[in-house]
Amino acid sequence: MRIAILSRNPRLYSTRRLVEAAKQRGHEVRVLDVLRCYMNIASHRPEMHYKGEALSGFDAVIPRIGASVSFYGTAVLRQFEMMGAFALNESVAITRARDKLRSLQLLARKGIGLPVTGFADKPDDIEDLIKMVGGAPVVIKLLEGTQGIGVVLAETETAAKSVIEAFMGLHANILVQEFIREARGSDIRCFVIGDRVVAAMKRQGREGEFRSNLHRGGSATLIRITPEERSTAVRAAQTLGLNAAGVDILRANHGPVVMEVNSSPGLEGIETATGKDIAGMTIQFMEKRLAERQGRPGATRTRGHG
Ligand code: ADP
């Protein structure tokens, strides 16, 4: 295969591992900075250029598009799809996953377990909003936050109200969520490829911290997940249309609840915690999908775009 990896930085662990795994399996691979790609939108022969050179002949694309470049990044990916390349995760699926409200609504519609969650922009009755999700304690999240920043635990109704008012004052979009106390500061990252959870790790926040993010000093260990957790993770990824995803699950008293589905899950934490070759499994999955696609006459293009 000729593989393009869309990544802003070839030195990142995940990018390096994917390059290594692709080469090891005999493929040609190139890392492209998504912001440096430029294109023309033409109905017959869409083109992609890079540093003055016309790119063509890529069989597959691995998008590693950071949240800050989602808009342009997904447009570049869409162009590769239009040029006939197989995308590990398609542009529409990434767009769905990046929108927290939309993802939670889609997951809810499929009956996947979720923490009770409220969304608000300018609620006139904040107390009612808090009541809607079951009352304090609640977790309040900034929609734009990542790595646990902008995620606040409000133990009392008064605290919740002040935090919501403060965020509203900053014109930030927020989400108010039932606090899953029984998770005890830990969550489970399930790495899904295709219709399987290929690896899972438990992330535990440091003492006294309810957020398990590794960036906030949390630690990761190997964990055995239940069949219900396994199927929840796979269904969550499939609902959003992702072939590769990091599905974050909390163990609630009433079963597994999905907190987030990540469309560009990092490889470092999970490969280190589990000792598995996730990069290799990713490339292997792409080989299989591409072979299936090429086996079907007239099926060299991806499904609907947009
Ligand atoms: P980010 O996307 O910024 O990492 P998350 O929504 O994943 O934010 O939250 C960060 C961490 O906080 C999670 O990994 C989890 O450990 C904890 N957390 C988030 N929401 C809840 C909740 N509703 N109940 C319990 N813990 C939570």
mmCIF file of C-alpha atoms and ligand atoms in Angstrom:
data_model
loop_
_atom_site.group_PDB
_atom_site.id
_atom_site.type_symbol
_atom_site.label_atom_id
_atom_site.label_comp_id
_atom_site.label_asym_id
_atom_site.label_seq_id
_atom_site.Cartn_x
_atom_site.Cartn_y
_atom_site.Cartn_z
ATOM 1 C CA MET A 1 0.000 0.000 0.000
ATOM 2 C CA ARG A 2 0.954 3.637 -0.379
ATOM 3 C CA ILE A 3 -0.084 5.252 2.864
ATOM 4 C CA ALA A 4 -0.335 8.921 3.794
ATOM 5 C CA ILE A 5 -0.349 9.878 7.455
ATOM 6 C CA LEU A 6 -1.887 13.265 8.071
ATOM 7 C CA SER A 7 -0.009 14.592 11.057
ATOM 8 C CA ARG A 8 1.419 17.961 11.972
ATOM 9 C CA ASN A 9 4.460 16.469 13.626
ATOM 10 C CA PRO A 10 6.380 13.384 12.432
ATOM 11 C CA ARG A 11 8.185 13.187 15.782
ATOM 12 C CA LEU A 12 5.061 12.418 17.801
ATOM 13 C CA TYR A 13 5.038 8.921 19.270
ATOM 14 C CA SER A 14 1.836 7.813 17.504
ATOM 15 C CA THR A 15 3.031 9.087 14.126
ATOM 16 C CA ARG A 16 6.456 7.472 14.510
ATOM 17 C CA ARG A 17 4.948 4.137 15.500
ATOM 18 C CA LEU A 18 2.537 4.121 12.564
ATOM 19 C CA VAL A 19 5.378 4.925 10.131
ATOM 20 C CA GLU A 20 7.480 2.150 11.649
ATOM 21 C CA ALA A 21 4.655 -0.405 11.534
ATOM 22 C CA ALA A 22 3.768 0.456 7.928
ATOM 23 C CA LYS A 23 7.386 0.087 6.798
ATOM 24 C CA GLN A 24 7.790 -3.141 8.719
ATOM 25 C CA ARG A 25 4.824 -4.574 6.856
ATOM 26 C CA GLY A 26 6.329 -3.563 3.523
ATOM 27 C CA HIS A 27 4.341 -0.445 2.734
ATOM 28 C CA GLU A 28 5.385 2.919 1.418
ATOM 29 C CA VAL A 29 4.495 5.658 3.855
ATOM 30 C CA ARG A 30 4.636 9.425 3.916
ATOM 31 C CA VAL A 31 3.816 11.897 6.684
ATOM 32 C CA LEU A 32 2.040 15.020 5.449
ATOM 33 C CA ASP A 33 1.448 18.170 7.456
ATOM 34 C CA VAL A 34 -2.241 18.679 6.944
ATOM 35 C CA LEU A 35 -2.010 22.485 6.983
ATOM 36 C CA ARG A 36 0.555 22.421 4.167
ATOM 37 C CA CYS A 37 -1.728 20.429 1.860
ATOM 38 C CA TYR A 38 -3.640 22.520 -0.673
ATOM 39 C CA MET A 39 -6.172 21.382 -3.179
ATOM 40 C CA ASN A 40 -8.478 22.209 -6.004
ATOM 41 C CA ILE A 41 -12.099 21.280 -5.911
ATOM 42 C CA ALA A 42 -12.971 19.830 -9.300
ATOM 43 C CA SER A 43 -15.647 17.311 -10.116
ATOM 44 C CA HIS A 44 -13.551 15.201 -12.484
ATOM 45 C CA ARG A 45 -10.011 15.257 -11.271
ATOM 46 C CA PRO A 46 -9.658 16.533 -7.709
ATOM 47 C CA GLU A 47 -6.031 17.323 -6.925
ATOM 48 C CA MET A 48 -3.920 17.651 -3.827
ATOM 49 C CA HIS A 49 -0.633 19.509 -3.809
ATOM 50 C CA TYR A 50 2.137 19.591 -1.228
ATOM 51 C CA LYS A 51 5.129 21.910 -1.340
ATOM 52 C CA GLY A 52 4.667 22.393 -5.082
ATOM 53 C CA GLU A 53 4.250 18.715 -5.863
ATOM 54 C CA ALA A 54 1.056 16.973 -7.009
ATOM 55 C CA LEU A 55 0.205 14.084 -4.711
ATOM 56 C CA SER A 56 -1.437 11.045 -6.203
ATOM 57 C CA GLY A 57 -1.702 7.308 -5.949
ATOM 58 C CA PHE A 58 -2.295 6.981 -2.215
ATOM 59 C CA ASP A 59 -4.249 3.820 -1.389
ATOM 60 C CA ALA A 60 -4.902 4.713 2.222
ATOM 61 C CA VAL A 61 -4.831 7.657 4.610
ATOM 62 C CA ILE A 62 -4.391 7.680 8.367
ATOM 63 C CA PRO A 63 -5.763 10.906 9.797
ATOM 64 C CA ARG A 64 -4.092 12.118 12.992
ATOM 65 C CA ILE A 65 -5.828 15.459 13.039
ATOM 66 C CA GLY A 66 -5.539 17.549 16.189
ATOM 67 C CA ALA A 67 -8.659 19.184 17.617
ATOM 68 C CA SER A 68 -7.336 22.655 16.796
ATOM 69 C CA VAL A 69 -7.125 21.895 13.061
ATOM 70 C CA SER A 70 -10.338 19.852 12.746
ATOM 71 C CA PHE A 71 -11.977 22.118 10.195
ATOM 72 C CA TYR A 72 -9.213 22.280 7.595
ATOM 73 C CA GLY A 73 -7.915 18.822 8.480
ATOM 74 C CA THR A 74 -11.211 17.110 7.722
ATOM 75 C CA ALA A 75 -11.446 19.017 4.420
ATOM 76 C CA VAL A 76 -8.026 17.678 3.385
ATOM 77 C CA LEU A 77 -9.041 14.182 4.410
ATOM 78 C CA ARG A 78 -12.270 14.492 2.400
ATOM 79 C CA GLN A 79 -10.213 15.398 -0.645
ATOM 80 C CA PHE A 80 -8.129 12.227 -0.238
ATOM 81 C CA GLU A 81 -11.382 10.250 -0.008
ATOM 82 C CA MET A 82 -12.598 11.905 -3.213
ATOM 83 C CA MET A 83 -9.340 10.867 -4.854
ATOM 84 C CA GLY A 84 -10.200 7.260 -4.007
ATOM 85 C CA ALA A 85 -8.051 6.617 -0.920
ATOM 86 C CA PHE A 86 -9.316 4.459 1.936
ATOM 87 C CA ALA A 87 -9.452 6.513 5.131
ATOM 88 C CA LEU A 88 -8.863 4.725 8.426
ATOM 89 C CA ASN A 89 -11.466 7.098 9.835
ATOM 90 C CA GLU A 90 -13.577 9.017 7.365
ATOM 91 C CA SER A 91 -13.923 12.743 7.485
ATOM 92 C CA VAL A 92 -17.644 12.686 8.403
ATOM 93 C CA ALA A 93 -17.007 10.313 11.296
ATOM 94 C CA ILE A 94 -14.274 12.557 12.695
ATOM 95 C CA THR A 95 -16.558 15.576 12.440
ATOM 96 C CA ARG A 96 -19.273 13.686 14.323
ATOM 97 C CA ALA A 97 -16.881 12.579 17.071
ATOM 98 C CA ARG A 98 -15.431 16.084 17.499
ATOM 99 C CA ASP A 99 -18.854 17.478 18.296
ATOM 100 C CA LYS A 100 -19.589 16.384 21.868
ATOM 101 C CA LEU A 101 -23.281 17.246 21.780
ATOM 102 C CA ARG A 102 -23.857 15.496 18.497
ATOM 103 C CA SER A 103 -21.923 12.382 19.582
ATOM 104 C CA LEU A 104 -23.800 12.068 22.872
ATOM 105 C CA GLN A 105 -27.113 12.509 21.072
ATOM 106 C CA LEU A 106 -26.208 9.821 18.519
ATOM 107 C CA LEU A 107 -25.024 7.426 21.247
ATOM 108 C CA ALA A 108 -28.177 8.045 23.301
ATOM 109 C CA ARG A 109 -30.328 7.295 20.284
ATOM 110 C CA LYS A 110 -28.650 3.895 19.998
ATOM 111 C CA GLY A 111 -29.360 3.154 23.657
ATOM 112 C CA ILE A 112 -25.680 3.186 24.684
ATOM 113 C CA GLY A 113 -25.116 3.838 28.405
ATOM 114 C CA LEU A 114 -24.174 7.459 29.139
ATOM 115 C CA PRO A 115 -23.930 9.611 32.248
ATOM 116 C CA VAL A 116 -27.095 11.743 32.514
ATOM 117 C CA THR A 117 -25.981 14.882 30.710
ATOM 118 C CA GLY A 118 -27.435 18.371 30.297
ATOM 119 C CA PHE A 119 -26.382 20.920 27.672
ATOM 120 C CA ALA A 120 -26.939 24.601 27.966
ATOM 121 C CA ASP A 121 -26.044 27.845 26.313
ATOM 122 C CA LYS A 122 -27.854 30.604 28.230
ATOM 123 C CA PRO A 123 -30.170 28.873 30.682
ATOM 124 C CA ASP A 124 -32.445 31.251 32.600
ATOM 125 C CA ASP A 125 -33.068 28.701 35.312
ATOM 126 C CA ILE A 126 -29.750 27.168 36.316
ATOM 127 C CA GLU A 127 -31.263 25.394 39.321
ATOM 128 C CA ASP A 128 -33.624 23.583 36.995
ATOM 129 C CA LEU A 129 -30.714 22.563 34.760
ATOM 130 C CA ILE A 130 -28.914 21.067 37.772
ATOM 131 C CA LYS A 131 -32.124 19.313 38.817
ATOM 132 C CA MET A 132 -32.495 17.872 35.303
ATOM 133 C CA VAL A 133 -29.304 15.850 35.696
ATOM 134 C CA GLY A 134 -30.225 14.628 39.179
ATOM 135 C CA GLY A 135 -28.861 17.418 41.393
ATOM 136 C CA ALA A 136 -25.423 17.904 42.989
ATOM 137 C CA PRO A 137 -22.785 16.610 42.908
ATOM 138 C CA VAL A 138 -22.370 17.318 39.201
ATOM 139 C CA VAL A 139 -19.475 17.550 36.795
ATOM 140 C CA ILE A 140 -19.400 20.708 34.697
ATOM 141 C CA LYS A 141 -17.392 20.661 31.486
ATOM 142 C CA LEU A 142 -16.331 23.285 29.014
ATOM 143 C CA LEU A 143 -17.142 21.944 25.563
ATOM 144 C CA GLU A 144 -13.840 23.173 24.204
ATOM 145 C CA GLY A 145 -11.731 21.590 26.943
ATOM 146 C CA THR A 146 -9.231 18.749 26.470
ATOM 147 C CA GLN A 147 -6.955 16.788 28.781
ATOM 148 C CA GLY A 148 -9.204 17.412 31.752
ATOM 149 C CA ILE A 149 -8.857 21.197 31.639
ATOM 150 C CA GLY A 150 -12.227 22.862 32.158
ATOM 151 C CA VAL A 151 -13.701 19.813 33.911
ATOM 152 C CA VAL A 152 -14.971 20.783 37.359
ATOM 153 C CA LEU A 153 -16.599 18.747 40.095
ATOM 154 C CA ALA A 154 -19.196 20.750 42.004
ATOM 155 C CA GLU A 155 -20.129 18.985 45.227
ATOM 156 C CA THR A 156 -23.044 21.221 46.161
ATOM 157 C CA GLU A 157 -25.868 22.944 44.327
ATOM 158 C CA THR A 158 -24.486 26.366 45.320
ATOM 159 C CA ALA A 159 -21.034 25.524 43.966
ATOM 160 C CA ALA A 160 -22.559 24.141 40.761
ATOM 161 C CA LYS A 161 -24.603 27.285 40.267
ATOM 162 C CA SER A 162 -21.588 29.593 40.738
ATOM 163 C CA VAL A 163 -19.420 27.592 38.345
ATOM 164 C CA ILE A 164 -22.129 27.526 35.684
ATOM 165 C CA GLU A 165 -22.648 31.274 36.076
ATOM 166 C CA ALA A 166 -18.908 31.881 35.795
ATOM 167 C CA PHE A 167 -18.612 29.826 32.599
ATOM 168 C CA MET A 168 -21.684 31.530 31.178
ATOM 169 C CA GLY A 169 -20.087 34.885 31.886
ATOM 170 C CA LEU A 170 -17.210 33.801 29.655
ATOM 171 C CA HIS A 171 -19.696 32.845 26.903
ATOM 172 C CA ALA A 172 -18.508 29.251 27.002
ATOM 173 C CA ASN A 173 -20.652 26.305 25.980
ATOM 174 C CA ILE A 174 -21.037 23.868 28.826
ATOM 175 C CA LEU A 175 -22.212 20.426 29.636
ATOM 176 C CA VAL A 176 -23.508 19.424 33.080
ATOM 177 C CA GLN A 177 -23.208 15.775 33.980
ATOM 178 C CA GLU A 178 -24.174 13.334 36.682
ATOM 179 C CA PHE A 179 -21.042 12.617 38.782
ATOM 180 C CA ILE A 180 -20.152 8.930 38.708
ATOM 181 C CA ARG A 181 -18.638 8.772 42.185
ATOM 182 C CA GLU A 182 -18.306 5.005 42.169
ATOM 183 C CA ALA A 183 -15.721 5.237 39.341
ATOM 184 C CA ARG A 184 -13.394 6.544 42.106
ATOM 185 C CA GLY A 185 -11.243 8.680 39.861
ATOM 186 C CA SER A 186 -10.655 6.024 37.262
ATOM 187 C CA ASP A 187 -11.836 5.374 33.759
ATOM 188 C CA ILE A 188 -11.232 2.737 31.116
ATOM 189 C CA ARG A 189 -9.774 3.530 27.713
ATOM 190 C CA CYS A 190 -10.837 0.918 25.179
ATOM 191 C CA PHE A 191 -8.948 0.953 21.919
ATOM 192 C CA VAL A 192 -11.299 -0.163 19.173
ATOM 193 C CA ILE A 193 -10.169 -1.268 15.716
ATOM 194 C CA GLY A 194 -12.956 -2.427 13.406
ATOM 195 C CA ASP A 195 -15.358 -4.569 15.418
ATOM 196 C CA ARG A 196 -12.947 -5.434 18.229
ATOM 197 C CA VAL A 197 -11.524 -3.898 21.387
ATOM 198 C CA VAL A 198 -7.852 -4.686 20.747
ATOM 199 C CA ALA A 199 -6.550 -3.251 24.016
ATOM 200 C CA ALA A 200 -7.857 -1.717 27.208
ATOM 201 C CA MET A 201 -6.260 0.152 30.081
ATOM 202 C CA LYS A 202 -7.448 1.566 33.339
ATOM 203 C CA ARG A 203 -6.447 5.121 34.074
ATOM 204 C CA GLN A 204 -6.409 6.213 37.680
ATOM 205 C CA GLY A 205 -6.155 9.830 38.782
ATOM 206 C CA ARG A 206 -3.677 10.663 41.500
ATOM 207 C CA GLU A 207 -4.834 10.662 45.112
ATOM 208 C CA GLY A 208 -7.693 13.093 45.685
ATOM 209 C CA GLU A 209 -8.235 13.758 41.957
ATOM 210 C CA PHE A 210 -11.459 12.707 40.251
ATOM 211 C CA ARG A 211 -9.985 13.179 36.786
ATOM 212 C CA SER A 212 -7.978 10.249 35.489
ATOM 213 C CA ASN A 213 -6.170 12.062 32.650
ATOM 214 C CA LEU A 214 -2.567 10.911 32.250
ATOM 215 C CA HIS A 215 -1.684 14.537 31.486
ATOM 216 C CA ARG A 216 -2.900 15.394 34.992
ATOM 217 C CA GLY A 217 -0.622 12.897 36.687
ATOM 218 C CA GLY A 218 -2.858 9.821 36.361
ATOM 219 C CA SER A 219 -1.378 6.351 35.866
ATOM 220 C CA ALA A 220 -2.323 3.554 33.493
ATOM 221 C CA THR A 221 -2.534 -0.171 34.112
ATOM 222 C CA LEU A 222 -3.728 -3.209 32.233
ATOM 223 C CA ILE A 223 -7.313 -4.233 32.869
ATOM 224 C CA ARG A 224 -9.662 -7.026 31.865
ATOM 225 C CA ILE A 225 -12.942 -5.632 30.682
ATOM 226 C CA THR A 226 -16.343 -7.301 30.817
ATOM 227 C CA PRO A 227 -18.208 -8.474 27.701
ATOM 228 C CA GLU A 228 -20.719 -5.666 28.304
ATOM 229 C CA GLU A 229 -17.929 -3.063 28.362
ATOM 230 C CA ARG A 230 -16.453 -4.593 25.241
ATOM 231 C CA SER A 231 -19.691 -4.412 23.292
ATOM 232 C CA THR A 232 -20.459 -0.915 24.592
ATOM 233 C CA ALA A 233 -17.089 0.346 23.298
ATOM 234 C CA VAL A 234 -17.485 -1.289 19.881
ATOM 235 C CA ARG A 235 -21.053 -0.051 19.478
ATOM 236 C CA ALA A 236 -20.025 3.475 20.457
ATOM 237 C CA ALA A 237 -17.264 3.555 17.814
ATOM 238 C CA GLN A 238 -19.559 2.083 15.184
ATOM 239 C CA THR A 239 -22.382 4.495 15.985
ATOM 240 C CA LEU A 240 -20.077 7.371 15.114
ATOM 241 C CA GLY A 241 -18.742 5.501 12.071
ATOM 242 C CA LEU A 242 -15.174 5.234 13.367
ATOM 243 C CA ASN A 243 -12.951 2.259 12.408
ATOM 244 C CA ALA A 244 -10.349 3.225 14.967
ATOM 245 C CA ALA A 245 -11.311 4.916 18.197
ATOM 246 C CA GLY A 246 -10.451 5.388 21.833
ATOM 247 C CA VAL A 247 -13.637 4.916 23.810
ATOM 248 C CA ASP A 248 -13.547 6.194 27.402
ATOM 249 C CA ILE A 249 -15.841 4.357 29.762
ATOM 250 C CA LEU A 250 -16.721 4.865 33.422
ATOM 251 C CA ARG A 251 -17.829 1.945 35.597
ATOM 252 C CA ALA A 252 -21.127 3.135 37.032
ATOM 253 C CA ASN A 253 -23.323 1.157 39.441
ATOM 254 C CA HIS A 254 -25.850 0.750 36.651
ATOM 255 C CA GLY A 255 -23.275 -0.527 34.114
ATOM 256 C CA PRO A 256 -20.692 0.974 31.771
ATOM 257 C CA VAL A 257 -21.242 4.558 30.626
ATOM 258 C CA VAL A 258 -19.441 6.154 27.715
ATOM 259 C CA MET A 259 -17.875 9.478 28.474
ATOM 260 C CA GLU A 260 -16.115 10.226 25.237
ATOM 261 C CA VAL A 261 -15.172 8.723 21.892
ATOM 262 C CA ASN A 262 -11.829 9.891 20.562
ATOM 263 C CA SER A 263 -11.176 9.710 16.828
ATOM 264 C CA SER A 264 -7.377 10.134 17.038
ATOM 265 C CA PRO A 265 -6.491 8.104 20.113
ATOM 266 C CA GLY A 266 -2.852 8.294 21.173
ATOM 267 C CA LEU A 267 -0.770 5.128 21.005
ATOM 268 C CA GLU A 268 1.872 5.808 23.630
ATOM 269 C CA GLY A 269 -0.181 5.263 26.785
ATOM 270 C CA ILE A 270 -1.980 2.191 25.533
ATOM 271 C CA GLU A 271 1.056 0.490 23.926
ATOM 272 C CA THR A 272 3.106 1.101 27.065
ATOM 273 C CA ALA A 273 0.395 -0.108 29.448
ATOM 274 C CA THR A 274 -0.521 -3.208 27.454
ATOM 275 C CA GLY A 275 2.711 -4.047 25.591
ATOM 276 C CA LYS A 276 0.628 -4.535 22.446
ATOM 277 C CA ASP A 277 1.572 -3.515 18.929
ATOM 278 C CA ILE A 278 -1.452 -1.315 18.260
ATOM 279 C CA ALA A 279 0.280 0.447 15.358
ATOM 280 C CA GLY A 280 0.842 -2.923 13.659
ATOM 281 C CA MET A 281 -2.778 -3.953 14.252
ATOM 282 C CA THR A 282 -3.935 -0.677 12.709
ATOM 283 C CA ILE A 283 -1.932 -1.252 9.524
ATOM 284 C CA GLN A 284 -3.075 -4.873 9.373
ATOM 285 C CA PHE A 285 -6.704 -3.740 9.633
ATOM 286 C CA MET A 286 -6.173 -1.315 6.743
ATOM 287 C CA GLU A 287 -4.606 -4.029 4.590
ATOM 288 C CA LYS A 288 -7.652 -6.192 5.154
ATOM 289 C CA ARG A 289 -10.166 -3.451 4.439
ATOM 290 C CA LEU A 290 -8.351 -2.363 1.319
ATOM 291 C CA ALA A 291 -8.155 -5.932 0.027
ATOM 292 C CA GLU A 292 -11.891 -6.352 0.617
ATOM 293 C CA ARG A 293 -12.593 -3.114 -1.191
ATOM 294 C CA GLN A 294 -10.414 -3.998 -4.147
ATOM 295 C CA GLY A 295 -12.073 -7.403 -4.315
ATOM 296 C CA ARG A 296 -15.404 -5.788 -5.028
ATOM 297 C CA PRO A 297 -15.732 -4.656 -8.637
ATOM 298 C CA GLY A 298 -16.562 -0.977 -8.993
ATOM 299 C CA ALA A 299 -16.022 -0.382 -5.293
ATOM 300 C CA THR A 300 -12.776 1.522 -5.421
ATOM 301 C CA ARG A 301 -14.299 4.669 -3.975
ATOM 302 C CA THR A 302 -15.436 5.301 -0.466
ATOM 303 C CA ARG A 303 -19.089 5.526 0.451
ATOM 304 C CA GLY A 304 -21.027 8.818 0.383
ATOM 305 C CA HIS A 305 -19.128 11.965 1.148
ATOM 306 C CA GLY A 306 -20.172 15.000 3.164
HETATM 307 P P1 ADP B 1 -11.246 15.675 28.699
HETATM 308 O O1 ADP B 1 -11.895 15.350 27.388
HETATM 309 O O2 ADP B 1 -10.812 17.078 28.850
HETATM 310 O O3 ADP B 1 -10.233 14.652 29.128
HETATM 311 P P2 ADP B 1 -13.250 14.314 30.214
HETATM 312 O O4 ADP B 1 -14.668 14.596 29.970
HETATM 313 O O5 ADP B 1 -12.663 13.077 29.617
HETATM 314 O O6 ADP B 1 -12.410 15.587 29.770
HETATM 315 O O7 ADP B 1 -12.995 14.294 31.769
HETATM 316 C C1 ADP B 1 -11.714 14.156 32.371
HETATM 317 C C2 ADP B 1 -11.732 13.091 33.445
HETATM 318 O O8 ADP B 1 -12.631 13.444 34.505
HETATM 319 C C3 ADP B 1 -12.235 11.746 32.943
HETATM 320 O O9 ADP B 1 -11.193 10.985 32.384
HETATM 321 C C4 ADP B 1 -12.818 11.103 34.189
HETATM 322 O O10 ADP B 1 -11.818 10.440 34.932
HETATM 323 C C5 ADP B 1 -13.331 12.300 34.986
HETATM 324 N N1 ADP B 1 -14.769 12.492 34.732
HETATM 325 C C6 ADP B 1 -15.322 13.155 33.701
HETATM 326 N N2 ADP B 1 -16.668 13.138 33.763
HETATM 327 C C7 ADP B 1 -16.997 12.454 34.853
HETATM 328 C C8 ADP B 1 -18.260 12.077 35.469
HETATM 329 N N3 ADP B 1 -19.408 12.461 34.928
HETATM 330 N N4 ADP B 1 -18.206 11.346 36.602
HETATM 331 C C9 ADP B 1 -17.021 10.967 37.127
HETATM 332 N N5 ADP B 1 -15.820 11.291 36.620
HETATM 333 C C10 ADP B 1 -15.789 12.021 35.493
#
